[in-house]
Amino acid sequence: FIGTQARSYDPKVNSFILLDYYLYSTDDKYLEAHLEHNFSGFILNKFPLIRKLKLQEIVGVNYLSTPALKNYNELYFGLKYLNFRGIYGVSFNNKQQIQSGFRFAIGF
């Protein structure tokens, strides 16, 4: 699975935004799931001045379960403008917060 420790992240849907590179790596079986929704301005377009910026809202969740790591979750939300993204994410393990932070990406 794809993790990151930098302030930038890979905007692919199959990557984690706060997961440590090697801390949870495994050769054993694992379950991984990713879901992201782009609201395409549905919320921010309600505000006339913000509508002109053409910002898009992004919300997502990532899930990972390994024999050593049970129920790792990431929740994130952010904004997208053209190919630039800025998101804020929070990670949990068994309902206990592990870390949170901002991440930025440029997609091509």
PDB file of C-alpha atoms in Angstrom:
ATOM      1  CA  PHE A   1       0.000   0.000   0.000  1.00  0.00           C
ATOM      2  CA  ILE A   2       1.098   3.555  -0.721  1.00  0.00           C
ATOM      3  CA  GLY A   3       1.807   5.766   2.303  1.00  0.00           C
ATOM      4  CA  THR A   4       3.417   9.159   2.840  1.00  0.00           C
ATOM      5  CA  GLN A   5       5.393  11.075   5.450  1.00  0.00           C
ATOM      6  CA  ALA A   6       5.844  14.287   3.459  1.00  0.00           C
ATOM      7  CA  ARG A   7       3.601  17.346   3.283  1.00  0.00           C
ATOM      8  CA  SER A   8       2.810  16.411  -0.297  1.00  0.00           C
ATOM      9  CA  TYR A   9       0.917  13.272  -1.229  1.00  0.00           C
ATOM     10  CA  ASP A  10      -0.002  11.193  -4.242  1.00  0.00           C
ATOM     11  CA  PRO A  11      -3.542  12.213  -5.274  1.00  0.00           C
ATOM     12  CA  LYS A  12      -4.336   8.727  -6.606  1.00  0.00           C
ATOM     13  CA  VAL A  13      -7.384   7.221  -4.957  1.00  0.00           C
ATOM     14  CA  ASN A  14      -5.466   4.077  -3.908  1.00  0.00           C
ATOM     15  CA  SER A  15      -3.011   5.904  -1.611  1.00  0.00           C
ATOM     16  CA  PHE A  16      -3.019   6.827   2.076  1.00  0.00           C
ATOM     17  CA  ILE A  17      -2.342  10.403   3.117  1.00  0.00           C
ATOM     18  CA  LEU A  18      -0.996   9.936   6.676  1.00  0.00           C
ATOM     19  CA  LEU A  19       0.204   6.318   6.794  1.00  0.00           C
ATOM     20  CA  ASP A  20       3.875   5.802   7.652  1.00  0.00           C
ATOM     21  CA  TYR A  21       5.869   4.197   4.811  1.00  0.00           C
ATOM     22  CA  TYR A  22       7.272   1.189   6.623  1.00  0.00           C
ATOM     23  CA  LEU A  23       5.752   1.063  10.094  1.00  0.00           C
ATOM     24  CA  TYR A  24       2.743  -0.989   8.994  1.00  0.00           C
ATOM     25  CA  SER A  25       4.210  -2.811   5.974  1.00  0.00           C
ATOM     26  CA  THR A  26       3.445  -6.509   5.854  1.00  0.00           C
ATOM     27  CA  ASP A  27       4.088  -9.610   3.775  1.00  0.00           C
ATOM     28  CA  ASP A  28       0.974 -11.155   5.299  1.00  0.00           C
ATOM     29  CA  LYS A  29      -2.613 -10.758   4.139  1.00  0.00           C
ATOM     30  CA  TYR A  30      -4.293  -7.359   4.403  1.00  0.00           C
ATOM     31  CA  LEU A  31      -7.510  -5.570   3.489  1.00  0.00           C
ATOM     32  CA  GLU A  32      -7.418  -2.109   1.930  1.00  0.00           C
ATOM     33  CA  ALA A  33     -10.265   0.189   0.830  1.00  0.00           C
ATOM     34  CA  HIS A  34     -10.444   3.753  -0.500  1.00  0.00           C
ATOM     35  CA  LEU A  35     -13.359   6.061  -1.227  1.00  0.00           C
ATOM     36  CA  GLU A  36     -13.234   9.659  -2.440  1.00  0.00           C
ATOM     37  CA  HIS A  37     -16.000  11.975  -3.572  1.00  0.00           C
ATOM     38  CA  ASN A  38     -15.591  15.244  -5.462  1.00  0.00           C
ATOM     39  CA  PHE A  39     -18.586  17.501  -4.874  1.00  0.00           C
ATOM     40  CA  SER A  40     -17.588  19.669  -7.895  1.00  0.00           C
ATOM     41  CA  GLY A  41     -18.489  22.907  -6.138  1.00  0.00           C
ATOM     42  CA  PHE A  42     -21.914  21.731  -4.944  1.00  0.00           C
ATOM     43  CA  ILE A  43     -21.457  23.373  -1.533  1.00  0.00           C
ATOM     44  CA  LEU A  44     -19.189  26.338  -2.311  1.00  0.00           C
ATOM     45  CA  ASN A  45     -21.174  27.373  -5.395  1.00  0.00           C
ATOM     46  CA  LYS A  46     -23.933  28.533  -3.034  1.00  0.00           C
ATOM     47  CA  PHE A  47     -21.746  31.569  -2.195  1.00  0.00           C
ATOM     48  CA  PRO A  48     -21.540  34.055  -5.115  1.00  0.00           C
ATOM     49  CA  LEU A  49     -18.011  35.375  -4.498  1.00  0.00           C
ATOM     50  CA  ILE A  50     -16.564  31.922  -3.853  1.00  0.00           C
ATOM     51  CA  ARG A  51     -18.347  30.493  -6.910  1.00  0.00           C
ATOM     52  CA  LYS A  52     -16.092  32.606  -9.145  1.00  0.00           C
ATOM     53  CA  LEU A  53     -13.025  30.785  -7.793  1.00  0.00           C
ATOM     54  CA  LYS A  54     -14.373  27.460  -9.141  1.00  0.00           C
ATOM     55  CA  LEU A  55     -13.168  25.503  -6.111  1.00  0.00           C
ATOM     56  CA  GLN A  56     -14.222  21.871  -5.725  1.00  0.00           C
ATOM     57  CA  GLU A  57     -14.791  20.138  -2.403  1.00  0.00           C
ATOM     58  CA  ILE A  58     -13.203  16.722  -1.799  1.00  0.00           C
ATOM     59  CA  VAL A  59     -14.099  14.252   0.954  1.00  0.00           C
ATOM     60  CA  GLY A  60     -12.560  10.827   1.395  1.00  0.00           C
ATOM     61  CA  VAL A  61     -11.918   7.860   3.634  1.00  0.00           C
ATOM     62  CA  ASN A  62      -9.190   5.194   3.578  1.00  0.00           C
ATOM     63  CA  TYR A  63      -9.177   1.889   5.473  1.00  0.00           C
ATOM     64  CA  LEU A  64      -6.456  -0.680   6.177  1.00  0.00           C
ATOM     65  CA  SER A  65      -6.477  -3.862   8.220  1.00  0.00           C
ATOM     66  CA  THR A  66      -3.439  -6.108   8.725  1.00  0.00           C
ATOM     67  CA  PRO A  67      -2.738  -8.797  11.336  1.00  0.00           C
ATOM     68  CA  ALA A  68      -0.581  -6.293  13.268  1.00  0.00           C
ATOM     69  CA  LEU A  69      -2.735  -3.218  12.620  1.00  0.00           C
ATOM     70  CA  LYS A  70      -6.445  -3.607  13.142  1.00  0.00           C
ATOM     71  CA  ASN A  71      -8.829  -1.009  11.735  1.00  0.00           C
ATOM     72  CA  TYR A  72      -6.610   1.861  10.576  1.00  0.00           C
ATOM     73  CA  ASN A  73      -8.811   4.661   9.163  1.00  0.00           C
ATOM     74  CA  GLU A  74      -8.157   8.002   7.533  1.00  0.00           C
ATOM     75  CA  LEU A  75     -10.789  10.693   7.036  1.00  0.00           C
ATOM     76  CA  TYR A  76     -10.014  13.767   4.988  1.00  0.00           C
ATOM     77  CA  PHE A  77     -11.596  16.791   3.383  1.00  0.00           C
ATOM     78  CA  GLY A  78     -10.198  19.566   1.263  1.00  0.00           C
ATOM     79  CA  LEU A  79     -10.347  21.782  -1.770  1.00  0.00           C
ATOM     80  CA  LYS A  80      -9.272  21.326  -5.362  1.00  0.00           C
ATOM     81  CA  TYR A  81      -8.527  24.039  -7.901  1.00  0.00           C
ATOM     82  CA  LEU A  82      -7.550  22.839 -11.377  1.00  0.00           C
ATOM     83  CA  ASN A  83      -4.755  20.323 -10.612  1.00  0.00           C
ATOM     84  CA  PHE A  84      -3.895  21.673  -7.145  1.00  0.00           C
ATOM     85  CA  ARG A  85      -5.246  20.072  -3.976  1.00  0.00           C
ATOM     86  CA  GLY A  86      -5.074  20.988  -0.322  1.00  0.00           C
ATOM     87  CA  ILE A  87      -6.573  18.609   2.226  1.00  0.00           C
ATOM     88  CA  TYR A  88      -6.748  18.097   5.977  1.00  0.00           C
ATOM     89  CA  GLY A  89      -6.769  14.526   7.221  1.00  0.00           C
ATOM     90  CA  VAL A  90      -7.097  12.642  10.496  1.00  0.00           C
ATOM     91  CA  SER A  91      -6.008   9.042  11.074  1.00  0.00           C
ATOM     92  CA  PHE A  92      -7.431   6.630  13.640  1.00  0.00           C
ATOM     93  CA  ASN A  93      -6.501   3.181  14.866  1.00  0.00           C
ATOM     94  CA  ASN A  94      -9.257   1.360  16.757  1.00  0.00           C
ATOM     95  CA  LYS A  95     -11.120   4.665  17.283  1.00  0.00           C
ATOM     96  CA  GLN A  96      -8.058   6.354  18.817  1.00  0.00           C
ATOM     97  CA  GLN A  97      -6.596   9.314  16.927  1.00  0.00           C
ATOM     98  CA  ILE A  98      -3.036   8.715  15.757  1.00  0.00           C
ATOM     99  CA  GLN A  99      -2.213  11.880  13.858  1.00  0.00           C
ATOM    100  CA  SER A 100      -3.611  14.678  11.737  1.00  0.00           C
ATOM    101  CA  GLY A 101      -2.227  17.117   9.238  1.00  0.00           C
ATOM    102  CA  PHE A 102      -2.433  19.084   6.029  1.00  0.00           C
ATOM    103  CA  ARG A 103      -1.279  17.622   2.720  1.00  0.00           C
ATOM    104  CA  PHE A 104      -0.845  19.214  -0.683  1.00  0.00           C
ATOM    105  CA  ALA A 105      -0.714  17.732  -4.174  1.00  0.00           C
ATOM    106  CA  ILE A 106      -0.301  18.733  -7.771  1.00  0.00           C
ATOM    107  CA  GLY A 107      -1.817  16.316 -10.270  1.00  0.00           C
ATOM    108  CA  PHE A 108      -0.946  16.087 -13.938  1.00  0.00           C
TER     109      PHE A 108
END
